[in-house]
Tab-separated table of C-alpha atoms in Angstrom:
chain	number	residue	atom	x	y	z
A	28	UNK	CA	148.900	56.793	-26.089
A	29	UNK	CA	148.142	59.401	-23.406
A	30	UNK	CA	144.881	57.757	-22.362
A	31	UNK	CA	146.598	54.364	-21.953
A	32	UNK	CA	149.248	55.779	-19.619
A	33	UNK	CA	147.606	58.550	-17.587
A	34	UNK	CA	150.105	58.525	-14.687
A	35	UNK	CA	153.090	58.466	-17.026
A	36	UNK	CA	151.488	61.261	-19.054
A	37	UNK	CA	150.999	63.313	-15.897
A	38	UNK	CA	154.605	62.766	-14.788
A	39	UNK	CA	155.874	63.644	-18.256
A	40	UNK	CA	153.785	66.805	-18.360
A	41	UNK	CA	154.979	67.835	-14.908
A	42	UNK	CA	158.606	67.314	-15.838
A	43	UNK	CA	158.152	69.245	-19.094
A	44	UNK	CA	156.650	72.150	-17.140
A	45	UNK	CA	159.688	72.066	-14.838
A	46	UNK	CA	162.062	72.076	-17.834
A	47	UNK	CA	160.119	74.938	-19.427
A	48	UNK	CA	160.322	76.945	-16.193
A	49	UNK	CA	164.033	76.239	-15.902
A	50	UNK	CA	164.908	77.025	-19.512
A	51	UNK	CA	162.361	79.631	-20.596
A	52	UNK	CA	162.272	82.069	-17.696
A	53	UNK	CA	164.799	84.864	-17.207
A	54	UNK	CA	166.711	83.353	-14.307
A	55	UNK	CA	170.381	83.353	-15.156
A	56	UNK	CA	172.799	82.150	-12.531
A	57	UNK	CA	173.890	85.167	-10.493
A	58	UNK	CA	177.411	85.906	-9.312
A	59	UNK	CA	176.676	84.508	-5.831
A	60	UNK	CA	175.311	81.263	-7.262
A	61	UNK	CA	178.250	80.938	-9.612
A	62	UNK	CA	180.703	81.519	-6.757
A	63	UNK	CA	178.984	78.807	-4.718
A	64	UNK	CA	179.277	76.360	-7.615
A	65	UNK	CA	182.934	77.283	-8.162
A	66	UNK	CA	183.688	76.837	-4.432
A	67	UNK	CA	182.028	73.422	-4.475
A	68	UNK	CA	184.071	72.405	-7.532
A	69	UNK	CA	187.227	73.720	-5.870
A	70	UNK	CA	186.486	71.683	-2.735
A	71	UNK	CA	186.045	68.555	-4.852
A	72	UNK	CA	189.262	69.258	-6.747
A	73	UNK	CA	191.245	69.726	-3.497
A	74	UNK	CA	190.064	66.283	-2.390
A	75	UNK	CA	191.074	64.745	-5.705
A	76	UNK	CA	187.551	64.346	-7.110
A	77	UNK	CA	186.235	65.490	-10.481
A	78	UNK	CA	189.506	67.232	-11.295
A	79	UNK	CA	188.750	67.306	-15.015
A	80	UNK	CA	185.414	69.063	-14.492
A	81	UNK	CA	185.392	72.830	-14.719
A	82	UNK	CA	182.356	75.134	-14.739
A	83	UNK	CA	181.758	74.787	-18.489
A	84	UNK	CA	181.892	70.981	-18.332
A	85	UNK	CA	179.622	70.942	-15.303
A	86	UNK	CA	177.062	73.058	-17.159
A	87	UNK	CA	177.313	70.740	-20.180
A	88	UNK	CA	176.804	67.653	-17.984
A	89	UNK	CA	173.864	69.326	-16.222
A	90	UNK	CA	172.219	69.943	-19.606
A	91	UNK	CA	172.663	66.278	-20.487
A	92	UNK	CA	171.211	65.202	-17.140
A	93	UNK	CA	168.225	67.535	-17.554
A	94	UNK	CA	167.120	65.769	-20.741
A	95	UNK	CA	167.740	62.131	-19.733
A	96	UNK	CA	164.270	61.884	-18.122
A	97	UNK	CA	162.687	63.476	-21.199
A	98	UNK	CA	164.165	60.764	-23.426
A	99	UNK	CA	162.964	58.091	-21.006
A	100	UNK	CA	159.454	59.543	-20.728
A	101	UNK	CA	159.107	59.947	-24.488
A	102	UNK	CA	160.216	56.380	-25.148
A	103	UNK	CA	157.842	55.006	-22.519
A	104	UNK	CA	154.935	57.005	-23.970
A	105	UNK	CA	155.674	56.219	-27.616
A	106	UNK	CA	156.882	52.630	-27.191
A	107	UNK	CA	160.169	50.920	-27.936
A	108	UNK	CA	159.379	50.614	-31.633
A	109	UNK	CA	159.172	54.388	-31.893
A	110	UNK	CA	162.573	55.107	-30.275
A	111	UNK	CA	163.654	57.126	-33.287
A	112	UNK	CA	160.602	59.374	-32.942
A	113	UNK	CA	161.464	59.984	-29.287
A	114	UNK	CA	164.954	61.038	-30.441
A	115	UNK	CA	163.525	63.432	-33.007
A	116	UNK	CA	161.164	64.930	-30.411
A	117	UNK	CA	164.089	65.421	-28.001
A	118	UNK	CA	166.021	67.299	-30.662
A	119	UNK	CA	163.023	69.393	-31.748
A	120	UNK	CA	162.195	70.296	-28.148
A	121	UNK	CA	165.762	71.442	-27.579
A	122	UNK	CA	165.798	73.439	-30.811
A	123	UNK	CA	162.539	75.135	-29.784
A	124	UNK	CA	163.962	76.018	-26.363
A	125	UNK	CA	167.167	77.439	-27.829
A	126	UNK	CA	165.189	79.435	-30.398
A	127	UNK	CA	162.836	80.810	-27.735
A	128	UNK	CA	165.770	81.794	-25.510
A	129	UNK	CA	166.819	84.373	-28.121
A	130	UNK	CA	163.797	86.448	-27.082
A	131	UNK	CA	164.174	86.035	-23.301
A	132	UNK	CA	166.164	88.682	-21.400
A	133	UNK	CA	169.120	87.185	-19.563
A	134	UNK	CA	169.099	83.994	-21.615
A	135	UNK	CA	171.779	83.124	-24.124
A	136	UNK	CA	171.106	80.336	-26.626
A	137	UNK	CA	174.082	78.070	-27.138
A	138	UNK	CA	174.731	75.393	-29.764
A	139	UNK	CA	176.454	73.300	-27.081
A	140	UNK	CA	173.131	73.175	-25.226
A	141	UNK	CA	171.503	71.786	-28.367
A	142	UNK	CA	174.142	69.049	-28.456
A	143	UNK	CA	174.017	68.345	-24.705
A	144	UNK	CA	170.226	68.266	-24.448
A	145	UNK	CA	169.861	66.040	-27.497
A	146	UNK	CA	172.574	63.726	-26.124
A	147	UNK	CA	170.716	63.611	-22.812
A	148	UNK	CA	167.492	62.687	-24.582
A	149	UNK	CA	169.290	59.920	-26.475
A	150	UNK	CA	170.876	58.608	-23.270
A	151	UNK	CA	167.416	58.523	-21.695
A	152	UNK	CA	166.066	56.614	-24.684
A	153	UNK	CA	168.852	54.030	-24.430
A	154	UNK	CA	168.331	53.651	-20.665
A	155	UNK	CA	164.587	53.171	-21.162
A	156	UNK	CA	165.194	50.673	-23.980
A	157	UNK	CA	167.509	48.625	-21.762
A	158	UNK	CA	165.090	48.747	-18.823
A	159	UNK	CA	162.082	47.759	-20.938
A	160	UNK	CA	163.892	45.144	-23.052
A	161	UNK	CA	162.720	42.111	-21.023
A	162	UNK	CA	159.059	43.155	-21.272
A	163	UNK	CA	159.432	43.978	-24.973
A	164	UNK	CA	160.965	40.563	-25.665
A	165	UNK	CA	158.189	38.805	-23.702
A	166	UNK	CA	155.490	40.631	-25.699
A	167	UNK	CA	157.167	39.742	-28.995
A	168	UNK	CA	157.485	36.088	-27.956
A	169	UNK	CA	153.789	35.964	-26.975
A	170	UNK	CA	152.756	37.529	-30.298
A	171	UNK	CA	154.785	34.943	-32.226
A	172	UNK	CA	153.249	32.135	-30.186
A	173	UNK	CA	149.727	33.434	-30.786
A	174	UNK	CA	150.434	33.869	-34.491
A	175	UNK	CA	151.885	30.337	-34.698
A	176	UNK	CA	148.787	28.865	-32.994
A	177	UNK	CA	146.373	30.658	-35.290
A	178	UNK	CA	147.995	29.295	-38.475
């Protein structure tokens, strides 16, 4: 799998390193950063945008967004037929991150992160399935034609 898709493997590895850096290093959002985020949300709310999004929802949505590419990369590496395995890997990766965060100063594991990250992985899998569906259908049609010719 990795030798057949070296560029995709490299991109996946790079993104996983980024996610590891983001989730496994002691870099909690400081008060200044949080104030900046809250001011940006307040500015959006005053203009009538994203009024239902508060800080907690924004964090939840960011966790979903962080794992969408992981779901896509895993599906592309494993193949459409292994979508369920990509989903399991997304969940296991999230569980490992949340478990590791218990030992990292300044990090707080959260069950909502487990839900959000897994949901993000599943969204990525669905997006990748939809985007690769035409190619998957063409390959299946060719296989049936070849099988029909050989019988």
